[in-house]
XYZ file of C-alpha atoms in Angstrom:
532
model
C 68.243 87.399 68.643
C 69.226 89.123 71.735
C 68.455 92.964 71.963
C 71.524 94.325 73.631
C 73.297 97.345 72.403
C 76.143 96.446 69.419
C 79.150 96.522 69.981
C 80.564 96.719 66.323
C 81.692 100.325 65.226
C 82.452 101.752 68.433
C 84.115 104.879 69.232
C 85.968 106.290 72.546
C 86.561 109.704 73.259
C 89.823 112.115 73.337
C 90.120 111.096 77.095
C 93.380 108.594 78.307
C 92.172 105.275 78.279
C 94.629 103.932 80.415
C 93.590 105.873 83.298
C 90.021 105.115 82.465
C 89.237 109.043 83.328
C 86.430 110.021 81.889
C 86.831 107.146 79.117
C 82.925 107.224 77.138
C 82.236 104.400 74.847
C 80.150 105.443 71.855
C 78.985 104.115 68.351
C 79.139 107.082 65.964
C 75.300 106.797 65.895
C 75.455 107.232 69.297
C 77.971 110.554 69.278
C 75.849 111.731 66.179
C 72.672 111.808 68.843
C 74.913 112.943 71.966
C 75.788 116.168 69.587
C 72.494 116.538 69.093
C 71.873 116.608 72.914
C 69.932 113.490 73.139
C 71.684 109.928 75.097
C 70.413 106.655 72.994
C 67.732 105.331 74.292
C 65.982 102.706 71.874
C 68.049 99.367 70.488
C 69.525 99.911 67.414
C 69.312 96.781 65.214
C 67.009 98.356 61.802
C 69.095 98.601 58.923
C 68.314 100.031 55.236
C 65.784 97.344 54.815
C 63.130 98.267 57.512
C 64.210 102.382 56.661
C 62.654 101.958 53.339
C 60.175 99.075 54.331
C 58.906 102.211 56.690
C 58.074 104.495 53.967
C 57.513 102.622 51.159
C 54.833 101.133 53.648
C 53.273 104.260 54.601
C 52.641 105.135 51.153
C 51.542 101.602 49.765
C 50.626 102.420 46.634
C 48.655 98.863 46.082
C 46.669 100.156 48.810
C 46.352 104.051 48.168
C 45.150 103.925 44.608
C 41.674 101.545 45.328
C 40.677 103.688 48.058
C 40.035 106.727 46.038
C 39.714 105.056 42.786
C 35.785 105.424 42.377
C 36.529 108.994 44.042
C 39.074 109.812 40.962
C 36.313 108.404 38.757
C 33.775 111.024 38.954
C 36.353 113.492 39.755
C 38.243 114.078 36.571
C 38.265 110.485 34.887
C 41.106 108.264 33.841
C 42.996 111.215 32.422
C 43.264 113.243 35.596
C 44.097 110.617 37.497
C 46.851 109.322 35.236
C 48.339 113.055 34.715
C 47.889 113.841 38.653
C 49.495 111.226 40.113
C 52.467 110.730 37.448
C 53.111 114.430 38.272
C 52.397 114.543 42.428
C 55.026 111.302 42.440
C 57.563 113.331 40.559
C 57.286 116.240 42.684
C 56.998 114.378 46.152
C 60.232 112.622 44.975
C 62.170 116.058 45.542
C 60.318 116.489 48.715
C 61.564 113.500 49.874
C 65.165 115.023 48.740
C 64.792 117.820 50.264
C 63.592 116.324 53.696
C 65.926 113.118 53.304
C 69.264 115.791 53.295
C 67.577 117.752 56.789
C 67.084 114.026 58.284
C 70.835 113.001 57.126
C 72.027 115.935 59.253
C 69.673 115.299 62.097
C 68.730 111.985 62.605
C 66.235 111.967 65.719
C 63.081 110.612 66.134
C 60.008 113.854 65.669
C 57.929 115.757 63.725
C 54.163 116.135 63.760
C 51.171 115.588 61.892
C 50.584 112.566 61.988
C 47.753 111.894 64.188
C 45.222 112.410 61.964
C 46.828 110.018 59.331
C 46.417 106.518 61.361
C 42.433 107.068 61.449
C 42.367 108.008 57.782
C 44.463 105.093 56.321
C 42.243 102.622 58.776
C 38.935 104.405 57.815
C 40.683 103.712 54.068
C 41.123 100.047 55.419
C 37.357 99.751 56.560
C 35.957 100.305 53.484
C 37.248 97.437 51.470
C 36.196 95.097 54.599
C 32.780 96.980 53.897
C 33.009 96.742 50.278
C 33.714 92.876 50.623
C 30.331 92.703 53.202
C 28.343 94.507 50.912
C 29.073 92.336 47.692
C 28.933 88.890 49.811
C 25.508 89.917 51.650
C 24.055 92.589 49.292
C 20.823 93.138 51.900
C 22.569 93.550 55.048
C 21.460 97.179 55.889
C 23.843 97.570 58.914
C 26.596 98.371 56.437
C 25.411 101.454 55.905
C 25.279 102.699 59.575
C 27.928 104.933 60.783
C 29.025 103.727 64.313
C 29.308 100.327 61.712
C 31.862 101.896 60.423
C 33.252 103.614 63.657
C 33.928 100.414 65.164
C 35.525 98.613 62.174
C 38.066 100.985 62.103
C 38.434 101.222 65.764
C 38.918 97.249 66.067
C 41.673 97.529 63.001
C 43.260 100.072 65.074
C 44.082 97.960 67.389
C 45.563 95.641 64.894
C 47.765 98.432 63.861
C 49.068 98.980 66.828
C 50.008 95.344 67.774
C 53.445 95.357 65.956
C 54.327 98.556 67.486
C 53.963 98.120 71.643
C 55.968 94.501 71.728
C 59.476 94.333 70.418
C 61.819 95.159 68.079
C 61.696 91.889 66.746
C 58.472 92.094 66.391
C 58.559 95.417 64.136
C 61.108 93.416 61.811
C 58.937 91.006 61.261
C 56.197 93.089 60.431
C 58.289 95.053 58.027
C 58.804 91.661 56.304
C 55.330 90.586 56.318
C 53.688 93.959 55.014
C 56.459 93.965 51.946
C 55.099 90.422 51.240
C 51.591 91.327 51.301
C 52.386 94.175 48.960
C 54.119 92.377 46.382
C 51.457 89.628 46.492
C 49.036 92.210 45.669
C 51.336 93.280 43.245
C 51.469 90.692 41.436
C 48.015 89.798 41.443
C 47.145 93.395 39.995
C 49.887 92.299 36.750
C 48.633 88.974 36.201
C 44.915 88.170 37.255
C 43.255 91.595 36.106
C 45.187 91.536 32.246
C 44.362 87.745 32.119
C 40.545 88.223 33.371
C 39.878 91.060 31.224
C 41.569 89.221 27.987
C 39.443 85.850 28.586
C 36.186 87.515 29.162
C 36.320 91.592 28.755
C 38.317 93.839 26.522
C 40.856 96.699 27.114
C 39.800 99.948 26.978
C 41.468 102.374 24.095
C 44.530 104.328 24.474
C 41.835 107.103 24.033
C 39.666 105.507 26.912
C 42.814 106.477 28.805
C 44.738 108.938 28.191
C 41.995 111.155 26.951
C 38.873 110.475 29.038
C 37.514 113.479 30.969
C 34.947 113.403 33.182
C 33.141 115.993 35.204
C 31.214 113.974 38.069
C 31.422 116.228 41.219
C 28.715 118.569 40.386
C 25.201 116.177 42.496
C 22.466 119.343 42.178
C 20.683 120.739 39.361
C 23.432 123.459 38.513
C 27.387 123.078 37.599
C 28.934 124.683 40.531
C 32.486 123.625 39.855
C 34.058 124.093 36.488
C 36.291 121.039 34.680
C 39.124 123.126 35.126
C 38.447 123.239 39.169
C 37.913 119.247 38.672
C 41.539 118.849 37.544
C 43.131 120.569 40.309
C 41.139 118.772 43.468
C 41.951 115.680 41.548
C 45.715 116.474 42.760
C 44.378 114.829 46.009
C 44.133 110.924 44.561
C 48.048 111.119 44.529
C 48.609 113.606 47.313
C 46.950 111.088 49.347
C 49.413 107.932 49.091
C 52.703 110.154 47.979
C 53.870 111.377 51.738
C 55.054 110.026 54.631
C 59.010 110.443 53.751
C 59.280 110.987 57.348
C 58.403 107.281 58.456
C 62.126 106.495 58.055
C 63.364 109.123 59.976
C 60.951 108.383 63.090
C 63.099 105.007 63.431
C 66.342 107.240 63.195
C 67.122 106.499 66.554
C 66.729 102.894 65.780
C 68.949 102.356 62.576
C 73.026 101.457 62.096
C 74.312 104.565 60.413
C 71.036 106.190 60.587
C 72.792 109.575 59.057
C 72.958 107.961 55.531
C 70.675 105.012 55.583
C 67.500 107.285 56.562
C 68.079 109.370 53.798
C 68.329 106.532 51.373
C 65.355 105.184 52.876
C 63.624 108.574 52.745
C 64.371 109.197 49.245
C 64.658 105.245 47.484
C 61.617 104.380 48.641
C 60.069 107.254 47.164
C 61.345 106.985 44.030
C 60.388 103.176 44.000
C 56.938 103.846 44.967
C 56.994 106.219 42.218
C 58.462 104.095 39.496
C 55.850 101.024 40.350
C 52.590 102.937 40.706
C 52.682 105.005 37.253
C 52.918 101.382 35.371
C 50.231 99.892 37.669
C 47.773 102.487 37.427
C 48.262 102.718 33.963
C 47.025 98.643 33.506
C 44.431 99.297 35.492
C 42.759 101.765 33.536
C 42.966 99.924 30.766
C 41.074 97.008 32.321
C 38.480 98.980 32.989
C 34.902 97.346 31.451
C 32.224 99.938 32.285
C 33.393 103.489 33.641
C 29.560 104.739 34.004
C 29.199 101.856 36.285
C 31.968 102.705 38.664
C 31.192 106.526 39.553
C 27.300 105.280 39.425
C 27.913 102.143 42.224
C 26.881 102.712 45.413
C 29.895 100.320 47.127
C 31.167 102.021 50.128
C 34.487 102.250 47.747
C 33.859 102.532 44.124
C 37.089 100.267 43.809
C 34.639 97.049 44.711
C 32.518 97.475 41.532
C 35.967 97.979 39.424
C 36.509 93.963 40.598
C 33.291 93.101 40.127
C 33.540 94.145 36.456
C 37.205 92.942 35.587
C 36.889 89.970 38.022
C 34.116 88.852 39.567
C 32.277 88.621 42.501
C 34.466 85.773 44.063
C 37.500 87.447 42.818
C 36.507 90.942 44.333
C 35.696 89.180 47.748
C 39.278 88.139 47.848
C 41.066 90.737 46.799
C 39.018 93.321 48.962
C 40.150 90.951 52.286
C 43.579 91.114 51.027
C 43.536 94.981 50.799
C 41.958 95.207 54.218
C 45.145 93.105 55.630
C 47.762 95.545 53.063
C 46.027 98.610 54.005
C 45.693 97.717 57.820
C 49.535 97.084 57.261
C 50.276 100.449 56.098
C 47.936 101.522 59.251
C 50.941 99.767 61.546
C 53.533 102.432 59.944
C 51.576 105.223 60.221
C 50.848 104.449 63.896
C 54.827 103.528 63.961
C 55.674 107.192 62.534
C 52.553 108.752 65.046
C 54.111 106.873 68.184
C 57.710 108.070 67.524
C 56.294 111.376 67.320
C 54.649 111.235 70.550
C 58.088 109.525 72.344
C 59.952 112.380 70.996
C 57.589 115.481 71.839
C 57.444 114.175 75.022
C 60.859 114.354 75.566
C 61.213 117.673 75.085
C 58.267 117.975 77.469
C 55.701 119.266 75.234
C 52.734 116.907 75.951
C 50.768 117.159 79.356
C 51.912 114.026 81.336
C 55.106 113.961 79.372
C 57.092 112.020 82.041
C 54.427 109.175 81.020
C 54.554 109.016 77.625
C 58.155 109.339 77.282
C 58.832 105.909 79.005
C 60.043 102.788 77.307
C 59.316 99.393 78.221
C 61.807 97.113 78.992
C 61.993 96.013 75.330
C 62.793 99.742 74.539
C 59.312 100.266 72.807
C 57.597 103.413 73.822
C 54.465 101.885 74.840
C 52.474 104.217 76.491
C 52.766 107.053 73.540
C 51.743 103.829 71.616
C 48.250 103.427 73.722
C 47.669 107.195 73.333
C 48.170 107.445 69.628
C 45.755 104.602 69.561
C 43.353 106.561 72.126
C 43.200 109.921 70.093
C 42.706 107.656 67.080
C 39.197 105.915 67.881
C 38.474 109.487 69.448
C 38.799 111.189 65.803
C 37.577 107.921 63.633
C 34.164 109.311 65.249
C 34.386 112.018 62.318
C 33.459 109.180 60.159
C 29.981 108.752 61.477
C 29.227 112.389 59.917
C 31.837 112.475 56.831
C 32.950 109.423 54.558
C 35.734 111.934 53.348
C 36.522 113.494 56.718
C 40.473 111.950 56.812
C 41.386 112.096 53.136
C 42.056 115.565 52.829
C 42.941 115.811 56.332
C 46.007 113.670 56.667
C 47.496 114.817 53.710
C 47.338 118.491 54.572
C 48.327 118.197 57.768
C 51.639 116.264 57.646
C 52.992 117.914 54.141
C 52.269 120.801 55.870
C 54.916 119.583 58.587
C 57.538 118.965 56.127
C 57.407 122.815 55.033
C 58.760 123.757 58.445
C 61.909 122.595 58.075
C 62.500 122.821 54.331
C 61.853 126.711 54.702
C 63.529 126.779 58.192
C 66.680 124.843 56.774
C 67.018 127.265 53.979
C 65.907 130.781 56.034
C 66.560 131.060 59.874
C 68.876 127.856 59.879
C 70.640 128.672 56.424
C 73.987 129.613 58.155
C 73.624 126.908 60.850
C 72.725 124.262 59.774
C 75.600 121.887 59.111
C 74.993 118.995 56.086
C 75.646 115.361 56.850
C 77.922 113.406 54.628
C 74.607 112.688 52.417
C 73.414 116.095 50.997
C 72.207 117.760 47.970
C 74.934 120.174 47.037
C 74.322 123.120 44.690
C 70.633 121.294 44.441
C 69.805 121.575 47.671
C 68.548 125.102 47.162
C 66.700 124.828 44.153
C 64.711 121.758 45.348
C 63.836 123.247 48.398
C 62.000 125.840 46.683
C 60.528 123.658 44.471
C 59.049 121.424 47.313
C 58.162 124.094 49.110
C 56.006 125.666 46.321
C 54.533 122.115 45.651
C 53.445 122.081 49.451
C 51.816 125.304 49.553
C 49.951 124.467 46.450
C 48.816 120.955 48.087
C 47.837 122.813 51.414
C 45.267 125.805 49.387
C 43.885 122.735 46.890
C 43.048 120.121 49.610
C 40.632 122.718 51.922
C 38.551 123.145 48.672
C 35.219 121.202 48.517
C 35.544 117.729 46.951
C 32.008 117.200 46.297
C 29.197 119.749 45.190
C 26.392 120.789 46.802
C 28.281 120.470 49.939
C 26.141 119.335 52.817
C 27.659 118.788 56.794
C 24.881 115.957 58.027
C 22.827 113.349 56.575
C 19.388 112.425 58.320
C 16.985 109.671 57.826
C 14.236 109.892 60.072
C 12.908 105.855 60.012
C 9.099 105.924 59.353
C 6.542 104.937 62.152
C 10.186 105.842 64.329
C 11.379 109.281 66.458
C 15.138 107.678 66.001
C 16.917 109.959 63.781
C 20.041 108.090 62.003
C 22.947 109.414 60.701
C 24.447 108.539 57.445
C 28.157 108.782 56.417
C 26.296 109.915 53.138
C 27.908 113.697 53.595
C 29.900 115.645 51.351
C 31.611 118.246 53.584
C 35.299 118.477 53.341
C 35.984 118.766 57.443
C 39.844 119.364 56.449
C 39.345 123.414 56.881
C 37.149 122.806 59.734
C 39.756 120.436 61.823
C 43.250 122.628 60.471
C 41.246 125.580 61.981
C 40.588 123.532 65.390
C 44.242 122.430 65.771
C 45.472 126.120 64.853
C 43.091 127.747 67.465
C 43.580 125.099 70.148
C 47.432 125.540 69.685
C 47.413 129.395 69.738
C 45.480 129.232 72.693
C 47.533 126.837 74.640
C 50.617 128.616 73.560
C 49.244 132.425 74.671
C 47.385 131.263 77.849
C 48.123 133.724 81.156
C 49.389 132.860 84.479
C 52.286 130.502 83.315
C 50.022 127.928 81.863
C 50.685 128.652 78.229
C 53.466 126.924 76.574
C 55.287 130.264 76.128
C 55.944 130.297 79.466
C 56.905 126.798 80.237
C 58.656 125.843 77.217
C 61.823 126.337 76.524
C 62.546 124.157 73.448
C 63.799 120.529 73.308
C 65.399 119.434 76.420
C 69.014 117.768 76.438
C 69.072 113.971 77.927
C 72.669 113.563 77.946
C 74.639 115.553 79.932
C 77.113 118.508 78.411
C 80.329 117.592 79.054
C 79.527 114.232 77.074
C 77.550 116.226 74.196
C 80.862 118.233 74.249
C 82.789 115.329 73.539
C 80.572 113.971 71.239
C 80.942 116.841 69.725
C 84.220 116.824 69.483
C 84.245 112.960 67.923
C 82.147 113.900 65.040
C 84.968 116.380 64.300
C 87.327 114.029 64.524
C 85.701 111.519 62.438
C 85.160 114.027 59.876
C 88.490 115.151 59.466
C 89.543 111.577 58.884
């Protein structure tokens, strides 16, 4: 297919056409932007498809539960886990409302966030690989070893970033691919792990279930953290896959009648991911054959012992290769969403070399934000040497976190301004907002709590007859406080620095690309439309 600019659904402004004075040929996508004081830049050839293929990708579900599935385990139980993430899904749902009606009315690549999310879904990604190592060569000792780990995730970084520096095309394909690999998953989750555990195991109770507690964070000799302090951190197993809404918007810029088909995407994909996972986890609880063996394993994810029990070590092998793939998948649209941020922020001029990173190739891919997302990412995987939950808490907090910016500036400061697309939420729009913005709050005070008690920074082995000290990702520090704090001082800092170098000085808010008299008209078009 040939990547030129579409012709289909254009518009022409108020001027005489005849004369050809100041005649400007626009797609109402295009005019939508122009108001918005940015000229379209990228192809636009992504339809409703790859906008929900973008979330519902991010948050892979198939993916998101088995990475903190042992973690849930000792944290809570089968009950907790069921009851958190039916109720985080319901609640993200009206974020994705809520954020789906401000991306209707502004749809434009940006945001933030999301920097620290591509290491933690790879590091996620890593550990089935690892898990898959360790059950196929049970003695291999370099599994354990941090910089093991490091450069796992550092090599399926690049993998995730493949799809996103060549074409168009390219990303399409990709879209299709990573639905496939979900579904196959999918399916393999409904058919092989009933099946297995009916030939050779048996289903746990509806009591084994839905009323199984369990109280496993507490490692020392005293109970430092109550059940009731168990539930809430346990909010974190669905926090963790149930965000990301944004992923369709970042290809705004990129989608035919982006103002409604990013908030479908936003919001149907969602719901979808919602509607799937409650069922799924729900069967896989119930094939459960020996709890006490999961949150005792020592697998570097708990989820590998789960397949060992329900179906073998063969069968785990597989399926722990497959989730590497699915989850290195979900990697590419994270880095997607972290690369449109970068494109877009530099734009406006907000990242040192901005000029750079703000170029497209000549397949309209922003390429070099693409090789600095992937940059910054192996810098930060390095937390994994010293944490094995350094991301998990961090990714989540920091982009829901990003979604209460505009949710409380939409509804405060931007009440009387802000102007709703076609595609809003009404008399709703008000009470949701509130609601997700309570929800958000909550996640951001839970997720800096400890996750594991007694709470210890760095593990050391000190190898007898050696002076080489190694360092274990053994560690139970949540670094999520520790890193929030970082990014907070370091942006203060830059922002308040003397002698013009702080941003308060130099910025002046996102820059226009197109010039005024054509935003004017653009303006004017969307009027015009609207009063058709």
């Amino acid at each position: 297919m040939d990547e030129k600019r579409p012709t289909t659904d254009v518009l022409t402004s108020a001027t005489d056409a005849d004369s050809g004075e100041g005649q400007v040929y626009m797609s109402k996508d295009e005019a939508h932007l122009a108001s918005l004081g940015y000229k379209q830049e990228f192809y636009r050839h992504l339809g409703l498809f790859e906008s929900w293929a973008a979330t519902f990708s991010s948050m892979n579900f198939i993916s998101g539960i088995p990475v903190l599935f042992g973690w849930i385990m000792y944290t809570g139980g089968p009950t907790p886990a069921f009851a958190n993430w039916t109720m985080v899904g319901g609640l993200s749902t009206i974020v994705s409302l809520s954020m789906a009606e401000i991306a209707a009315a502004m749809p434009v690549a940006g945001g933030m966030g999301w920097i620290c999310v591509v290491p933690g879904v790879q590091q996620g990604s890593t550990n089935f690989l690892l898990g898959a190592i360790e059950i196929a060569y049970p003695d291999a000792t370099i599994v354990s070893q941090g910089w093991f780990a490091w450069l796992l995730t550092a090599i399926g970084m690049f993998f995730a970033m493949a799809p996103n520096i060549i074409s168009q095309r390219v990303l399409r394909l990709y879209f299709r691919f990573a639905t496939f690999i979900f579904f196959t998953l999918f399916l393999l989750f409904w058919i092989w792990f009933p099946v297995q555990t009916a030939m050779t195991g048996q289903f746990q109770s509806r009591a084994g279930v839905f009323n199984h507690f369990y109280n496993g964070i507490n490692g020392g000799e005293t109970q430092q953290a109550s059940d009731a302090y168990t539930w809430v951190i346990g909010i974190l197993f669905g926090a963790w896959v149930f965000y990301g809404y944004d992923a369709s918007a970042h290809l705004a810029e990129e989608t035919h009648d982006a103002s409604v088909v990013v908030a479908k995407g936003m919001w149907i994909s969602t719901l979808t991911a919602w509607v799937l996972s409650v069922p799924t986890l729900i069967l896989i609880l119930f094939c459960i054959q020996d709890f006490d063996g999961i949150i005792s394993a020592t697998y570097s994810n708990n989820w590998a012992e789960y397949l060992v029990q329900t179906i073998g070590s063969k069968g785990a092998v597989a399926i722990l290769s497959i989730l590497w793939i699915d989850s290195t998948c979900a990697a590419a649209s994270c880095f997607m969403s972290a690369q449109r941020v970068t494109f877009a922020i530099s734009r406006d001029g907000v990242l040192p070399f901005s000029k750079y990173f703000r170029k497209l190739s000549k397949n309209k891919i922003p390429v070099n934000a693409a090789f600095l997302v992937c940059g910054l990412s192996i810098a930060i995987t390095c937390a994994v040497i010293g944490s094995s939950v350094a991301f998990s808490a961090i990714a989540t907090i920091a982009t829901n976190f990003s979604y209460l910016i505009p949710i409380v500036a939409r509804h405060t400061v931007g009440r009387k301004s802000f102007t709703p697309a076609q595609w809003n939420l009404g008399r709703y729009s008000l009470p949701l907002g509130i609601v997700a913005g309570i929800y958000i709050l909550f996640l951001f005070v839970v997720l800096l709590l400890p996750q594991l008690y007694p709470v210890t920074a760095v593990s050391v082995q000190i190898r007898p007859g050696s002076y080489y000290i190694v360092l274990t990702r053994q560690t139970t520090l949540n670094y999520a406080p520790i890193c929030i704090g970082i990014v907070t001082i370091v942006s203060l800092v830059g922002w308040i620095l003397p002698f013009g170098l702080g941003g308060r000085y130099w910025f002046k808010g996102p820059k226009k690309t197109i010039e005024m008299d054509e935003s004017r008209q653009a303006v004017s078009m969307q009027q015009e439309k609207t009063t058709q």
